[in-house]
Short mmCIF file of C-alpha atoms in Angstrom, two decimals:
data_model
loop_
_atom_site.label_atom_id
_atom_site.label_comp_id
_atom_site.label_asym_id
_atom_site.label_seq_id
_atom_site.Cartn_x
_atom_site.Cartn_y
_atom_site.Cartn_z
CA MET N 25 43.99 -6.16 6.14
CA ASN N 26 42.89 -2.57 6.39
CA HIS N 27 44.35 0.10 4.13
CA LEU N 28 44.42 3.52 5.58
CA PRO N 29 44.89 6.73 3.69
CA PRO N 30 48.27 8.31 3.85
CA SER N 31 49.02 10.59 6.72
CA GLY N 32 47.80 14.12 6.21
CA ALA N 33 45.12 13.14 3.62
CA SER N 34 41.47 13.18 4.40
CA GLN N 35 38.89 10.99 2.63
CA GLN N 36 35.99 12.78 1.00
CA PRO N 37 32.58 11.20 1.14
CA GLY N 38 31.97 8.97 -1.90
CA GLN N 39 35.57 9.21 -3.03
CA ASP N 40 36.99 6.08 -4.64
CA LEU N 41 40.35 5.64 -3.04
CA TRP N 42 41.32 2.98 -5.56
CA GLN N 43 40.99 5.41 -8.56
CA GLN N 44 44.34 6.20 -10.10
CA PRO N 45 45.35 9.64 -11.50
CA GLY N 46 45.63 8.20 -15.05
CA ALA N 47 41.98 7.17 -15.04
CA GLN N 48 40.93 10.72 -14.10
CA ALA N 49 42.96 12.13 -17.01
CA ALA N 50 41.34 9.68 -19.43
CA GLY N 51 37.88 10.82 -18.33
CA ASN N 52 38.77 14.47 -18.84
CA THR N 53 40.17 13.70 -22.30
CA ALA N 54 36.99 11.91 -23.39
CA TRP N 55 34.88 14.87 -22.27
CA GLU N 56 37.07 17.35 -24.15
CA ARG N 57 36.98 15.18 -27.26
CA GLU N 58 33.19 15.08 -27.15
CA VAL N 59 32.99 18.87 -26.86
CA LEU N 60 35.44 19.33 -29.72
CA GLU N 61 33.48 16.91 -31.89
CA ARG N 62 30.30 18.84 -31.22
CA LEU N 63 32.02 22.14 -32.08
CA VAL N 64 33.46 20.73 -35.31
CA LEU N 65 30.11 19.24 -36.29
CA ALA N 66 28.37 22.56 -35.63
CA THR N 67 30.98 24.39 -37.72
CA VAL N 68 30.57 21.93 -40.60
CA ASN N 69 26.80 22.28 -40.49
CA GLU N 70 27.13 26.05 -40.48
CA GLN N 71 29.48 25.95 -43.49
CA ARG N 72 27.09 23.63 -45.34
CA ALA N 73 24.19 25.99 -44.69
CA ALA N 74 26.24 28.98 -45.85
CA ARG N 75 27.26 27.10 -48.99
CA ARG N 76 23.62 26.25 -49.73
CA TRP N 77 22.67 29.91 -49.39
CA ARG N 78 25.52 30.94 -51.70
CA ILE N 79 24.35 28.46 -54.32
CA PHE N 80 20.80 29.69 -53.91
CA TRP N 81 21.75 33.35 -54.39
CA ARG N 82 23.98 32.52 -57.36
CA LEU N 83 21.19 30.62 -59.04
CA LEU N 84 18.81 33.49 -58.28
CA TRP N 85 21.15 36.09 -59.81
CA MET N 86 21.76 33.88 -62.83
CA GLY N 87 18.02 33.57 -63.30
CA LEU N 88 17.58 37.34 -63.02
CA PHE N 89 20.43 37.91 -65.45
CA GLY N 90 18.90 35.49 -67.94
CA ALA N 91 15.53 37.20 -67.58
CA ALA N 92 17.18 40.59 -68.18
CA ILE N 93 18.86 39.29 -71.35
CA TRP N 94 15.54 37.94 -72.59
CA PHE N 95 13.69 41.17 -71.74
CA PHE N 96 16.21 43.62 -73.18
CA GLY N 97 16.81 41.33 -76.13
CA LYS N 98 13.32 42.19 -77.28
CA GLU N 99 14.28 45.84 -77.74
CA GLY N 100 15.74 45.02 -81.16
CA ALA N 101 12.61 43.21 -82.25
CA THR N 102 10.10 44.99 -84.37
CA THR N 103 6.44 45.32 -83.63
CA THR N 104 3.96 44.35 -86.31
CA VAL N 105 0.60 46.05 -86.02
CA SER N 106 -2.43 45.98 -88.26
CA GLY N 107 -3.40 49.62 -87.83
CA PRO N 108 -1.93 52.44 -89.92
CA HIS N 109 1.17 53.97 -88.41
CA THR N 110 4.37 55.86 -89.17
CA ALA N 111 7.45 53.64 -89.02
CA VAL N 112 10.62 55.14 -87.54
CA VAL N 113 14.25 54.02 -87.77
CA GLU N 114 16.84 56.02 -85.85
CA ILE N 115 20.27 56.82 -87.29
CA LYS N 116 22.19 58.28 -84.38
CA GLY N 117 25.86 58.55 -83.54
CA GLU N 118 28.75 57.44 -85.70
CA ILE N 119 27.87 55.59 -88.88
CA ALA N 120 30.26 52.66 -88.76
CA SER N 121 30.42 48.91 -88.98
CA GLY N 122 29.47 47.40 -85.62
CA ALA N 123 27.76 50.58 -84.41
CA ASP N 124 24.02 51.04 -83.90
CA ALA N 125 24.03 53.17 -87.06
CA SER N 126 25.66 50.47 -89.20
CA ALA N 127 24.30 49.32 -92.54
CA GLU N 128 23.61 45.91 -91.03
CA PHE N 129 21.27 47.28 -88.36
CA VAL N 130 19.72 50.17 -90.31
CA ASN N 131 18.98 48.10 -93.42
CA ALA N 132 17.42 45.29 -91.39
CA ALA N 133 15.25 47.79 -89.52
CA MET N 134 14.14 49.52 -92.73
CA ARG N 135 13.17 46.20 -94.30
CA SER N 136 11.08 45.24 -91.27
CA ALA N 137 9.40 48.65 -91.23
CA LEU N 138 8.41 48.70 -94.89
CA GLU N 139 7.38 45.03 -94.98
CA ASP N 140 4.79 45.73 -92.28
CA SER N 141 1.44 46.17 -93.98
CA GLY N 142 0.39 48.75 -91.40
CA SER N 143 3.26 51.17 -92.07
CA LYS N 144 2.28 54.06 -94.32
CA ALA N 145 5.72 55.61 -94.58
CA LEU N 146 9.20 55.33 -93.14
CA VAL N 147 10.87 58.17 -91.27
CA LEU N 148 14.64 58.11 -90.79
CA LEU N 149 15.26 60.05 -87.58
CA ILE N 150 18.81 61.34 -88.01
CA ASN N 151 21.24 62.81 -85.52
CA SER N 152 24.75 61.96 -86.68
CA PRO N 153 28.01 63.76 -87.53
CA GLY N 154 28.82 61.17 -90.19
CA GLY N 155 31.19 58.26 -90.47
CA SER N 156 32.02 55.58 -93.02
CA PRO N 157 31.25 56.31 -96.69
CA VAL N 158 30.95 52.57 -97.29
CA GLN N 159 28.27 52.10 -94.62
CA ALA N 160 26.45 55.24 -95.80
CA GLY N 161 26.54 54.06 -99.41
CA MET N 162 25.10 50.67 -98.47
CA ILE N 163 22.24 52.33 -96.59
CA ASN N 164 21.61 54.78 -99.44
CA ASP N 165 21.41 51.93 -101.96
CA GLU N 166 19.02 49.97 -99.74
CA ILE N 167 16.70 52.97 -99.35
CA LEU N 168 16.40 53.28 -103.11
CA ARG N 169 15.74 49.55 -103.48
CA LEU N 170 13.10 49.46 -100.73
CA LYS N 171 11.28 52.51 -102.07
CA ALA N 172 10.94 50.88 -105.47
CA LEU N 173 9.97 47.53 -103.98
CA HIS N 174 7.31 48.66 -101.50
CA GLN N 175 6.14 51.89 -103.13
CA LYS N 176 6.09 53.68 -99.76
CA PRO N 177 7.59 57.13 -99.12
CA VAL N 178 10.74 57.53 -97.06
CA TYR N 179 11.32 60.79 -95.19
CA ALA N 180 14.39 62.03 -93.34
CA VAL N 181 13.87 64.07 -90.18
CA VAL N 182 16.97 65.78 -88.79
CA GLU N 183 17.39 66.56 -85.12
CA GLU N 184 20.67 68.27 -84.16
CA THR N 185 23.05 67.14 -86.90
CA CYS N 186 22.93 65.59 -90.35
CA ALA N 187 26.45 65.93 -91.69
CA SER N 188 28.70 64.10 -94.14
CA ALA N 189 27.81 60.38 -94.22
CA ALA N 190 24.52 61.13 -92.48
CA TYR N 191 23.56 63.51 -95.27
CA TYR N 192 24.76 60.90 -97.78
CA ILE N 193 21.96 58.72 -96.35
CA ALA N 194 19.38 61.49 -96.12
CA ALA N 195 19.85 62.37 -99.79
CA ALA N 196 18.07 59.13 -100.74
CA ALA N 197 14.89 60.14 -98.90
CA ASP N 198 11.90 61.56 -100.75
CA GLU N 199 11.94 64.66 -98.54
CA ILE N 200 14.22 66.03 -95.80
CA TYR N 201 12.81 67.88 -92.78
CA VAL N 202 15.02 69.84 -90.41
CA ASP N 203 14.86 72.10 -87.40
CA LYS N 204 15.80 75.69 -88.08
CA ALA N 205 18.91 75.28 -85.91
CA SER N 206 19.97 71.84 -87.18
CA LEU N 207 23.45 71.49 -88.69
CA VAL N 208 23.24 70.15 -92.24
CA GLY N 209 25.75 69.50 -95.02
CA SER N 210 29.51 68.95 -94.79
CA ILE N 211 29.58 67.29 -98.21
CA GLY N 212 33.22 66.32 -98.32
CA VAL N 213 35.72 63.57 -97.56
CA LEU N 214 38.75 63.50 -95.30
CA LEU N 215 41.67 61.22 -94.57
CA ASP N 216 43.23 62.26 -91.29
CA GLY N 217 46.25 61.18 -89.27
CA PHE N 218 49.47 62.45 -87.71
CA GLY N 219 53.08 62.70 -88.82
CA PHE N 220 55.95 62.48 -86.31
CA THR N 221 58.95 62.41 -88.61
CA GLY N 222 60.44 65.70 -87.36
CA THR N 223 59.89 64.76 -83.75
CA MET N 224 61.58 61.40 -84.29
CA GLU N 225 64.67 63.09 -85.73
CA LYS N 226 64.90 65.56 -82.84
CA LEU N 227 64.66 62.77 -80.30
CA GLY N 228 67.22 60.71 -82.14
CA VAL N 229 64.80 57.82 -82.63
CA GLU N 230 65.23 55.65 -85.71
CA ARG N 231 62.08 54.19 -87.29
CA ARG N 232 62.70 50.61 -88.44
CA LEU N 233 59.79 49.79 -90.74
CA LEU N 234 60.14 46.79 -93.04
CA THR N 235 57.68 46.44 -95.91
CA ALA N 236 57.18 44.32 -99.01
CA GLY N 237 55.97 46.84 -101.56
CA ALA N 238 57.28 50.34 -102.07
CA ASN N 239 54.07 52.03 -100.87
CA LYS N 240 52.95 49.62 -98.18
CA GLY N 241 53.95 52.00 -95.40
CA MET N 242 52.63 55.20 -97.00
CA LEU N 243 50.28 55.95 -94.09
CA ASP N 244 52.78 55.15 -91.36
CA PRO N 245 52.85 58.24 -89.08
CA PHE N 246 56.57 57.84 -88.42
CA SER N 247 57.59 57.78 -92.07
CA PRO N 248 57.54 60.69 -94.54
CA MET N 249 54.96 60.68 -97.34
CA SER N 250 56.32 61.10 -100.83
CA PRO N 251 54.66 63.45 -103.36
CA GLU N 252 53.54 60.44 -105.38
CA GLN N 253 51.88 58.88 -102.35
CA ARG N 254 50.17 62.13 -101.45
CA GLU N 255 48.87 62.46 -105.01
CA HIS N 256 47.52 58.92 -104.93
CA ALA N 257 45.69 59.54 -101.65
CA GLN N 258 44.22 62.76 -103.01
CA GLU N 259 42.95 61.01 -106.13
CA MET N 260 41.25 58.43 -103.95
CA LEU N 261 39.57 61.14 -101.85
CA ASP N 262 38.47 63.02 -104.98
CA THR N 263 36.87 59.84 -106.33
CA ILE N 264 34.89 59.24 -103.15
CA HIS N 265 33.95 62.92 -103.03
CA GLN N 266 32.58 62.75 -106.56
CA GLN N 267 30.54 59.68 -105.59
CA PHE N 268 29.10 61.71 -102.71
CA ILE N 269 28.30 64.65 -105.00
CA THR N 270 26.57 62.39 -107.51
CA VAL N 271 24.40 60.84 -104.81
CA VAL N 272 23.32 64.28 -103.57
CA GLN N 273 22.60 65.58 -107.05
CA GLN N 274 20.54 62.52 -107.94
CA GLY N 275 18.67 62.55 -104.65
CA ARG N 276 17.86 66.27 -104.54
CA GLY N 277 17.43 66.82 -108.28
CA LYS N 278 16.12 70.23 -109.29
CA ARG N 279 15.45 71.17 -105.68
CA LEU N 280 19.18 71.64 -105.12
CA HIS N 281 20.51 75.17 -105.66
CA ALA N 282 24.20 74.32 -105.91
CA THR N 283 26.88 76.95 -105.47
CA ALA N 284 30.66 76.83 -105.28
CA ASP N 285 30.40 76.13 -101.55
CA THR N 286 27.73 73.44 -101.64
CA PHE N 287 30.21 70.56 -102.04
CA SER N 288 33.15 72.22 -100.28
CA GLY N 289 32.63 70.56 -96.90
CA LEU N 290 30.85 73.53 -95.31
CA PHE N 291 27.72 72.98 -93.25
CA TRP N 292 24.73 75.22 -92.59
CA THR N 293 21.78 75.68 -90.28
CA GLY N 294 18.53 73.95 -91.10
CA GLU N 295 17.00 77.24 -92.17
CA GLN N 296 19.88 77.88 -94.57
CA ALA N 297 19.73 74.29 -95.82
CA VAL N 298 16.08 74.75 -96.82
CA ALA N 299 16.96 77.89 -98.76
CA MET N 300 19.82 76.07 -100.53
CA GLY N 301 17.70 73.07 -101.44
CA LEU N 302 19.64 70.70 -99.18
CA ALA N 303 16.42 70.22 -97.19
CA ASP N 304 12.74 70.66 -98.03
CA GLN N 305 10.95 72.08 -95.00
CA LEU N 306 11.14 72.71 -91.29
CA GLY N 307 9.56 69.89 -89.34
CA SER N 308 9.85 67.27 -86.62
CA LEU N 309 9.01 63.60 -86.26
CA ASP N 310 5.60 64.37 -84.80
CA SER N 311 4.70 66.97 -87.40
CA VAL N 312 5.74 64.72 -90.28
CA ALA N 313 3.75 61.79 -88.87
CA ARG N 314 0.72 63.99 -88.27
CA ASP N 315 0.70 66.30 -91.28
CA ILE N 316 2.64 64.50 -94.02
CA VAL N 317 2.11 60.78 -93.41
CA GLN N 318 -1.21 61.41 -91.66
CA ALA N 319 -0.63 58.47 -89.33
CA GLU N 320 0.03 59.81 -85.84
CA ASP N 321 0.78 56.42 -84.32
CA ILE N 322 4.57 56.02 -84.37
CA ILE N 323 6.26 52.62 -84.22
CA ASP N 324 10.02 52.45 -83.64
CA TYR N 325 11.69 49.70 -85.71
CA THR N 326 15.25 50.66 -84.78
CA ARG N 327 17.54 47.66 -84.48
CA ARG N 328 19.88 47.76 -81.47
CA ASP N 329 22.24 45.37 -79.73
CA ASN N 330 20.64 43.40 -76.93
CA VAL N 331 22.48 42.83 -73.65
CA ALA N 332 24.06 39.55 -74.72
CA GLU N 333 25.31 41.03 -77.99
CA ARG N 334 26.78 44.03 -76.20
CA LEU N 335 28.68 41.81 -73.77
CA ALA N 336 29.98 39.66 -76.61
CA LYS N 337 31.10 42.69 -78.59
CA ARG N 338 32.81 44.24 -75.58
CA PHE N 339 34.68 41.01 -74.95
CA GLY N 340 35.74 40.82 -78.59
CA ALA N 341 36.65 44.51 -78.62
CA ALA N 342 38.84 44.04 -75.55
CA LEU N 343 40.78 41.31 -77.36
CA GLY N 344 41.34 43.26 -80.58
CA GLU N 345 41.15 46.88 -79.50
CA GLY N 346 44.72 47.68 -80.47
CA ALA N 347 44.32 46.36 -83.99
CA VAL N 348 40.97 48.09 -84.45
CA GLN N 349 42.27 51.46 -83.30
CA ALA N 350 45.30 51.15 -85.56
CA GLY N 351 43.03 50.51 -88.53
CA LYS N 352 40.67 53.34 -87.69
CA SER N 353 43.42 55.89 -87.21
CA TRP N 354 43.83 56.26 -90.98
CA GLY N 355 40.31 55.32 -92.12
CA VAL N 356 38.54 57.38 -94.75
CA SER N 357 35.46 59.05 -93.30
CA LEU N 358 32.70 61.46 -94.19
CA ARG N 359 32.54 63.66 -91.13
#
């Protein structure tokens, strides 16, 4: 029996008349699936390649960061040389615990400098407005100990400023050299803060401070200070001031031409300081190394934080910044 195509339909050459529409749809679906699989596979491969590159760059940056820590970490290391040289330790910025000009760093640097057999003398290069009397006292004591131990001279060379705690340190040196325009002196002690008691009353704000101990809140800025508390604080400042005066008198000896203003907290130019006996001569680091020490090669032994230590301290500071600032707001300082 012959099967003819329906009326109105024409047979195309090579056309399978027995093929059903469902079979054609299945073929199209298989082709689309294959294309989609290829696209997905290409996308996955591209993501894998991108991930590999990200890992590569991360490892590269980590390696560079580690190399930077190693390289800059060497900046705190001292250099030991066999030839004669002038050793230098910088005391710059605020003299405080945790700072570059702390007793921890300065004392360690001074020990390394004077233990080196090639160092002929130690120069303390000072540019500081002052800071903690405790840190300054620790450095002063260590200078005296190291001078006696190593029998090497220690000189102080002042750049812009040598005031308060910085001069407390310089007084232990064998000689002090200044620039004619340097600022020198400020031999005094201060305890600073703020009082807001009147402002609180005007604003109608009540301060609720609970303490165990009648004087525990004596430095609270929102509470009044009694005459007895003020007298106690003044006695403490006078004691520290007298310690400062004694250190200067012992360090300068007969060279000091003391007047009523010498220990009043005033400061003077380098030229005036020489005339008053607070300093010895005008000079610089180079001139002292060349003319006094007679060892022109200068080796810097200054101890500084390396990169890793700075990051660690910043992280720790971020955690306790509020507590630190609260403690420093009423700290005794020589500045």
